[in-house]
């Protein structure tokens, strides 16, 4: 059954034509953003919702105050590097962000994001394609990003079938609970 949440459309993995499509305002950040800047130490013992009020405040104080459900975070290379704080992905998800698009994710952050159902897309060249405030459409399943403000498009790296199933299920735990964890396995 399809549903709309946070300004994006998500159809469950059992539906024909399931989509992971997101449209929203672009929030642009640079290279080498560590999890310590995504979720500073002083917020680590708060709930994900409480942490959302401080996410990335050290890089852009307006982000936690003005981010809206469905917005798209765009970053350069090595987004989510450093400590591998799993709470960083949860705090970002709690802002209602539709998806995160990066030139390249730190590997631990990439896995943490998928495991909680946070849509991520690697797209080399994205930094040159967007400006802060542009309106973007991201299709995770197709690996595409369209800048609706400029009309330019970019092909990113499509996540594996396993990661797409995980996203469609809402993360690793919902996937395991649904019984689809081993679907398609040899």
PDB file of C-alpha atoms in Angstrom:
ATOM      1  CA  UNK A   1       0.000   0.000   0.000  1.00  0.00           C
ATOM      2  CA  UNK A   2       1.426   3.365  -0.979  1.00  0.00           C
ATOM      3  CA  UNK A   3       1.730   6.159   1.521  1.00  0.00           C
ATOM      4  CA  UNK A   4       2.941   9.692   1.747  1.00  0.00           C
ATOM      5  CA  UNK A   5       5.050  10.866   4.640  1.00  0.00           C
ATOM      6  CA  UNK A   6       7.499  13.692   5.182  1.00  0.00           C
ATOM      7  CA  UNK A   7       6.725  15.117   1.721  1.00  0.00           C
ATOM      8  CA  UNK A   8       7.846  12.028  -0.159  1.00  0.00           C
ATOM      9  CA  UNK A   9       6.143   9.037  -1.687  1.00  0.00           C
ATOM     10  CA  UNK A  10       6.970   5.534  -0.617  1.00  0.00           C
ATOM     11  CA  UNK A  11       5.228   2.424  -1.855  1.00  0.00           C
ATOM     12  CA  UNK A  12       5.864  -0.826  -0.059  1.00  0.00           C
ATOM     13  CA  UNK A  13       8.192  -3.354  -1.650  1.00  0.00           C
ATOM     14  CA  UNK A  14       5.355  -5.721  -2.523  1.00  0.00           C
ATOM     15  CA  UNK A  15       3.701  -3.280  -4.921  1.00  0.00           C
ATOM     16  CA  UNK A  16       4.348  -3.156  -8.618  1.00  0.00           C
ATOM     17  CA  UNK A  17       6.061   0.117  -9.465  1.00  0.00           C
ATOM     18  CA  UNK A  18       7.219   0.751  -5.890  1.00  0.00           C
ATOM     19  CA  UNK A  19       8.868   4.137  -5.716  1.00  0.00           C
ATOM     20  CA  UNK A  20      11.414   5.884  -3.579  1.00  0.00           C
ATOM     21  CA  UNK A  21      10.936   9.380  -5.001  1.00  0.00           C
ATOM     22  CA  UNK A  22      11.551  12.570  -3.053  1.00  0.00           C
ATOM     23  CA  UNK A  23      11.085  16.229  -3.915  1.00  0.00           C
ATOM     24  CA  UNK A  24      12.100  19.233  -1.870  1.00  0.00           C
ATOM     25  CA  UNK A  25      14.391  22.162  -1.169  1.00  0.00           C
ATOM     26  CA  UNK A  26      18.133  21.605  -1.490  1.00  0.00           C
ATOM     27  CA  UNK A  27      20.301  22.127   1.579  1.00  0.00           C
ATOM     28  CA  UNK A  28      23.882  22.115   0.290  1.00  0.00           C
ATOM     29  CA  UNK A  29      26.901  21.217   2.427  1.00  0.00           C
ATOM     30  CA  UNK A  30      30.565  20.625   1.585  1.00  0.00           C
ATOM     31  CA  UNK A  31      33.102  17.808   1.806  1.00  0.00           C
ATOM     32  CA  UNK A  32      34.221  15.768   4.823  1.00  0.00           C
ATOM     33  CA  UNK A  33      31.246  16.373   7.113  1.00  0.00           C
ATOM     34  CA  UNK A  34      31.859  14.176  10.186  1.00  0.00           C
ATOM     35  CA  UNK A  35      29.118  12.629  12.285  1.00  0.00           C
ATOM     36  CA  UNK A  36      30.386  14.826  15.139  1.00  0.00           C
ATOM     37  CA  UNK A  37      29.162  17.903  13.212  1.00  0.00           C
ATOM     38  CA  UNK A  38      25.901  16.231  12.201  1.00  0.00           C
ATOM     39  CA  UNK A  39      25.153  15.406  15.848  1.00  0.00           C
ATOM     40  CA  UNK A  40      27.391  17.329  18.255  1.00  0.00           C
ATOM     41  CA  UNK A  41      28.332  15.701  21.564  1.00  0.00           C
ATOM     42  CA  UNK A  42      26.035  17.912  23.653  1.00  0.00           C
ATOM     43  CA  UNK A  43      22.928  16.330  22.069  1.00  0.00           C
ATOM     44  CA  UNK A  44      23.889  12.658  22.186  1.00  0.00           C
ATOM     45  CA  UNK A  45      21.654  11.740  25.136  1.00  0.00           C
ATOM     46  CA  UNK A  46      18.505  13.238  23.684  1.00  0.00           C
ATOM     47  CA  UNK A  47      15.806  11.491  21.655  1.00  0.00           C
ATOM     48  CA  UNK A  48      16.132  11.555  17.872  1.00  0.00           C
ATOM     49  CA  UNK A  49      13.343  14.184  17.719  1.00  0.00           C
ATOM     50  CA  UNK A  50      15.171  16.362  20.252  1.00  0.00           C
ATOM     51  CA  UNK A  51      18.469  15.909  18.376  1.00  0.00           C
ATOM     52  CA  UNK A  52      16.804  17.059  15.140  1.00  0.00           C
ATOM     53  CA  UNK A  53      16.612  20.579  16.579  1.00  0.00           C
ATOM     54  CA  UNK A  54      20.440  20.756  16.564  1.00  0.00           C
ATOM     55  CA  UNK A  55      21.446  18.724  13.484  1.00  0.00           C
ATOM     56  CA  UNK A  56      24.242  20.403  11.488  1.00  0.00           C
ATOM     57  CA  UNK A  57      23.827  23.633  13.475  1.00  0.00           C
ATOM     58  CA  UNK A  58      27.615  24.126  13.559  1.00  0.00           C
ATOM     59  CA  UNK A  59      27.742  24.306   9.751  1.00  0.00           C
ATOM     60  CA  UNK A  60      24.444  26.071   9.059  1.00  0.00           C
ATOM     61  CA  UNK A  61      22.481  27.377  12.068  1.00  0.00           C
ATOM     62  CA  UNK A  62      19.421  27.839   9.834  1.00  0.00           C
ATOM     63  CA  UNK A  63      19.247  24.164   8.865  1.00  0.00           C
ATOM     64  CA  UNK A  64      17.696  22.718  12.048  1.00  0.00           C
ATOM     65  CA  UNK A  65      15.287  25.675  12.295  1.00  0.00           C
ATOM     66  CA  UNK A  66      14.159  25.818   8.669  1.00  0.00           C
ATOM     67  CA  UNK A  67      14.480  22.290   7.259  1.00  0.00           C
ATOM     68  CA  UNK A  68      11.093  20.959   6.188  1.00  0.00           C
ATOM     69  CA  UNK A  69       9.802  17.449   5.642  1.00  0.00           C
ATOM     70  CA  UNK A  70      10.809  16.244   2.196  1.00  0.00           C
ATOM     71  CA  UNK A  71      13.796  18.584   1.790  1.00  0.00           C
ATOM     72  CA  UNK A  72      16.943  17.122   0.208  1.00  0.00           C
ATOM     73  CA  UNK A  73      20.370  17.360   1.843  1.00  0.00           C
ATOM     74  CA  UNK A  74      23.232  17.472  -0.674  1.00  0.00           C
ATOM     75  CA  UNK A  75      26.841  17.016   0.406  1.00  0.00           C
ATOM     76  CA  UNK A  76      30.269  16.608  -1.117  1.00  0.00           C
ATOM     77  CA  UNK A  77      32.679  13.745  -0.624  1.00  0.00           C
ATOM     78  CA  UNK A  78      32.980  11.692   2.564  1.00  0.00           C
ATOM     79  CA  UNK A  79      29.676  12.673   4.192  1.00  0.00           C
ATOM     80  CA  UNK A  80      29.250  11.077   7.618  1.00  0.00           C
ATOM     81  CA  UNK A  81      32.940  10.358   8.189  1.00  0.00           C
ATOM     82  CA  UNK A  82      34.693  10.028  11.546  1.00  0.00           C
ATOM     83  CA  UNK A  83      33.167   8.308  14.556  1.00  0.00           C
ATOM     84  CA  UNK A  84      30.491   6.250  12.816  1.00  0.00           C
ATOM     85  CA  UNK A  85      27.843   7.603  15.189  1.00  0.00           C
ATOM     86  CA  UNK A  86      24.687   5.682  14.273  1.00  0.00           C
ATOM     87  CA  UNK A  87      22.627   8.415  15.921  1.00  0.00           C
ATOM     88  CA  UNK A  88      23.715  10.888  13.241  1.00  0.00           C
ATOM     89  CA  UNK A  89      21.595   9.144  10.611  1.00  0.00           C
ATOM     90  CA  UNK A  90      18.659   8.834  13.051  1.00  0.00           C
ATOM     91  CA  UNK A  91      18.823  12.538  13.914  1.00  0.00           C
ATOM     92  CA  UNK A  92      18.876  13.480  10.221  1.00  0.00           C
ATOM     93  CA  UNK A  93      15.908  11.204   9.585  1.00  0.00           C
ATOM     94  CA  UNK A  94      14.054  12.838  12.493  1.00  0.00           C
ATOM     95  CA  UNK A  95      14.263  16.220  10.728  1.00  0.00           C
ATOM     96  CA  UNK A  96      11.951  14.757   8.078  1.00  0.00           C
ATOM     97  CA  UNK A  97      14.584  15.113   5.373  1.00  0.00           C
ATOM     98  CA  UNK A  98      13.454  13.203   2.261  1.00  0.00           C
ATOM     99  CA  UNK A  99      16.869  11.967   1.152  1.00  0.00           C
ATOM    100  CA  UNK A 100      20.578  12.644   1.419  1.00  0.00           C
ATOM    101  CA  UNK A 101      22.599  12.863  -1.800  1.00  0.00           C
ATOM    102  CA  UNK A 102      26.376  12.927  -1.608  1.00  0.00           C
ATOM    103  CA  UNK A 103      29.315  12.724  -3.960  1.00  0.00           C
ATOM    104  CA  UNK A 104      30.483   9.850  -1.750  1.00  0.00           C
ATOM    105  CA  UNK A 105      29.374   8.648   1.698  1.00  0.00           C
ATOM    106  CA  UNK A 106      31.605   7.359   4.454  1.00  0.00           C
ATOM    107  CA  UNK A 107      30.921   3.610   4.370  1.00  0.00           C
ATOM    108  CA  UNK A 108      29.702   3.274   7.972  1.00  0.00           C
ATOM    109  CA  UNK A 109      27.263   6.164   7.560  1.00  0.00           C
ATOM    110  CA  UNK A 110      26.029   4.646   4.278  1.00  0.00           C
ATOM    111  CA  UNK A 111      25.174   1.381   6.033  1.00  0.00           C
ATOM    112  CA  UNK A 112      23.723   3.122   9.108  1.00  0.00           C
ATOM    113  CA  UNK A 113      21.437   5.208   6.901  1.00  0.00           C
ATOM    114  CA  UNK A 114      20.057   2.233   5.003  1.00  0.00           C
ATOM    115  CA  UNK A 115      19.620   0.217   8.196  1.00  0.00           C
ATOM    116  CA  UNK A 116      17.212   2.814   9.592  1.00  0.00           C
ATOM    117  CA  UNK A 117      15.483   3.465   6.265  1.00  0.00           C
ATOM    118  CA  UNK A 118      17.112   6.828   5.455  1.00  0.00           C
ATOM    119  CA  UNK A 119      17.228   7.168   1.649  1.00  0.00           C
ATOM    120  CA  UNK A 120      20.765   7.823   0.406  1.00  0.00           C
ATOM    121  CA  UNK A 121      22.089   8.331  -3.111  1.00  0.00           C
ATOM    122  CA  UNK A 122      25.687   8.639  -4.242  1.00  0.00           C
ATOM    123  CA  UNK A 123      25.921  10.934  -7.259  1.00  0.00           C
ATOM    124  CA  UNK A 124      29.275  12.180  -8.426  1.00  0.00           C
ATOM    125  CA  UNK A 125      29.007  15.707  -9.782  1.00  0.00           C
ATOM    126  CA  UNK A 126      26.038  16.673  -7.604  1.00  0.00           C
ATOM    127  CA  UNK A 127      27.926  19.583  -6.017  1.00  0.00           C
ATOM    128  CA  UNK A 128      28.266  21.253  -9.431  1.00  0.00           C
ATOM    129  CA  UNK A 129      24.618  20.636 -10.323  1.00  0.00           C
ATOM    130  CA  UNK A 130      22.837  22.250  -7.371  1.00  0.00           C
ATOM    131  CA  UNK A 131      22.689  25.427  -5.319  1.00  0.00           C
ATOM    132  CA  UNK A 132      21.323  25.892  -1.844  1.00  0.00           C
ATOM    133  CA  UNK A 133      17.580  26.527  -2.149  1.00  0.00           C
ATOM    134  CA  UNK A 134      17.066  24.793  -5.514  1.00  0.00           C
ATOM    135  CA  UNK A 135      14.123  22.418  -5.802  1.00  0.00           C
ATOM    136  CA  UNK A 136      15.262  18.839  -6.409  1.00  0.00           C
ATOM    137  CA  UNK A 137      13.630  15.532  -7.264  1.00  0.00           C
ATOM    138  CA  UNK A 138      15.505  12.362  -6.312  1.00  0.00           C
ATOM    139  CA  UNK A 139      14.548   8.870  -7.445  1.00  0.00           C
ATOM    140  CA  UNK A 140      16.543   6.398  -5.367  1.00  0.00           C
ATOM    141  CA  UNK A 141      15.346   3.329  -7.286  1.00  0.00           C
ATOM    142  CA  UNK A 142      16.531   4.810 -10.614  1.00  0.00           C
ATOM    143  CA  UNK A 143      19.520   6.601  -9.065  1.00  0.00           C
ATOM    144  CA  UNK A 144      18.560   9.940 -10.611  1.00  0.00           C
ATOM    145  CA  UNK A 145      18.590  13.517  -9.391  1.00  0.00           C
ATOM    146  CA  UNK A 146      16.733  16.265 -11.240  1.00  0.00           C
ATOM    147  CA  UNK A 147      17.296  19.906 -10.413  1.00  0.00           C
ATOM    148  CA  UNK A 148      13.817  21.300 -11.068  1.00  0.00           C
ATOM    149  CA  UNK A 149      15.118  24.862 -10.700  1.00  0.00           C
ATOM    150  CA  UNK A 150      17.765  24.604 -13.444  1.00  0.00           C
ATOM    151  CA  UNK A 151      16.349  21.689 -15.449  1.00  0.00           C
ATOM    152  CA  UNK A 152      19.644  19.776 -15.167  1.00  0.00           C
ATOM    153  CA  UNK A 153      19.782  16.073 -14.332  1.00  0.00           C
ATOM    154  CA  UNK A 154      22.377  13.634 -13.034  1.00  0.00           C
ATOM    155  CA  UNK A 155      22.647   9.854 -12.930  1.00  0.00           C
ATOM    156  CA  UNK A 156      23.869   8.549  -9.592  1.00  0.00           C
ATOM    157  CA  UNK A 157      24.785   5.085  -8.366  1.00  0.00           C
ATOM    158  CA  UNK A 158      21.711   2.895  -7.874  1.00  0.00           C
ATOM    159  CA  UNK A 159      21.813   1.115  -4.498  1.00  0.00           C
ATOM    160  CA  UNK A 160      21.906  -2.682  -4.598  1.00  0.00           C
ATOM    161  CA  UNK A 161      18.634  -4.622  -4.803  1.00  0.00           C
ATOM    162  CA  UNK A 162      19.118  -5.661  -1.170  1.00  0.00           C
ATOM    163  CA  UNK A 163      19.484  -2.043   0.009  1.00  0.00           C
ATOM    164  CA  UNK A 164      16.462  -0.993  -2.060  1.00  0.00           C
ATOM    165  CA  UNK A 165      14.401  -3.732  -0.400  1.00  0.00           C
ATOM    166  CA  UNK A 166      15.659  -2.535   2.979  1.00  0.00           C
ATOM    167  CA  UNK A 167      14.634   1.065   2.216  1.00  0.00           C
ATOM    168  CA  UNK A 168      11.228   0.001   0.929  1.00  0.00           C
ATOM    169  CA  UNK A 169      10.663  -1.956   4.152  1.00  0.00           C
ATOM    170  CA  UNK A 170      11.611   1.067   6.279  1.00  0.00           C
ATOM    171  CA  UNK A 171      14.998  -0.232   7.426  1.00  0.00           C
ATOM    172  CA  UNK A 172      16.703  -3.423   8.540  1.00  0.00           C
ATOM    173  CA  UNK A 173      14.516  -4.265  11.550  1.00  0.00           C
ATOM    174  CA  UNK A 174      11.213  -3.823   9.681  1.00  0.00           C
ATOM    175  CA  UNK A 175      12.694  -5.868   6.819  1.00  0.00           C
ATOM    176  CA  UNK A 176      13.620  -8.739   9.142  1.00  0.00           C
ATOM    177  CA  UNK A 177      10.236  -8.597  10.872  1.00  0.00           C
ATOM    178  CA  UNK A 178       8.448  -8.685   7.507  1.00  0.00           C
ATOM    179  CA  UNK A 179      10.147 -11.939   6.549  1.00  0.00           C
ATOM    180  CA  UNK A 180      11.643 -10.430   3.370  1.00  0.00           C
ATOM    181  CA  UNK A 181      15.217 -10.297   4.701  1.00  0.00           C
ATOM    182  CA  UNK A 182      16.235 -13.414   2.784  1.00  0.00           C
ATOM    183  CA  UNK A 183      14.023 -12.795  -0.235  1.00  0.00           C
ATOM    184  CA  UNK A 184      16.007 -13.314  -3.397  1.00  0.00           C
ATOM    185  CA  UNK A 185      18.918 -14.983  -1.560  1.00  0.00           C
ATOM    186  CA  UNK A 186      20.480 -18.109  -3.074  1.00  0.00           C
TER     187      UNK A 186
END
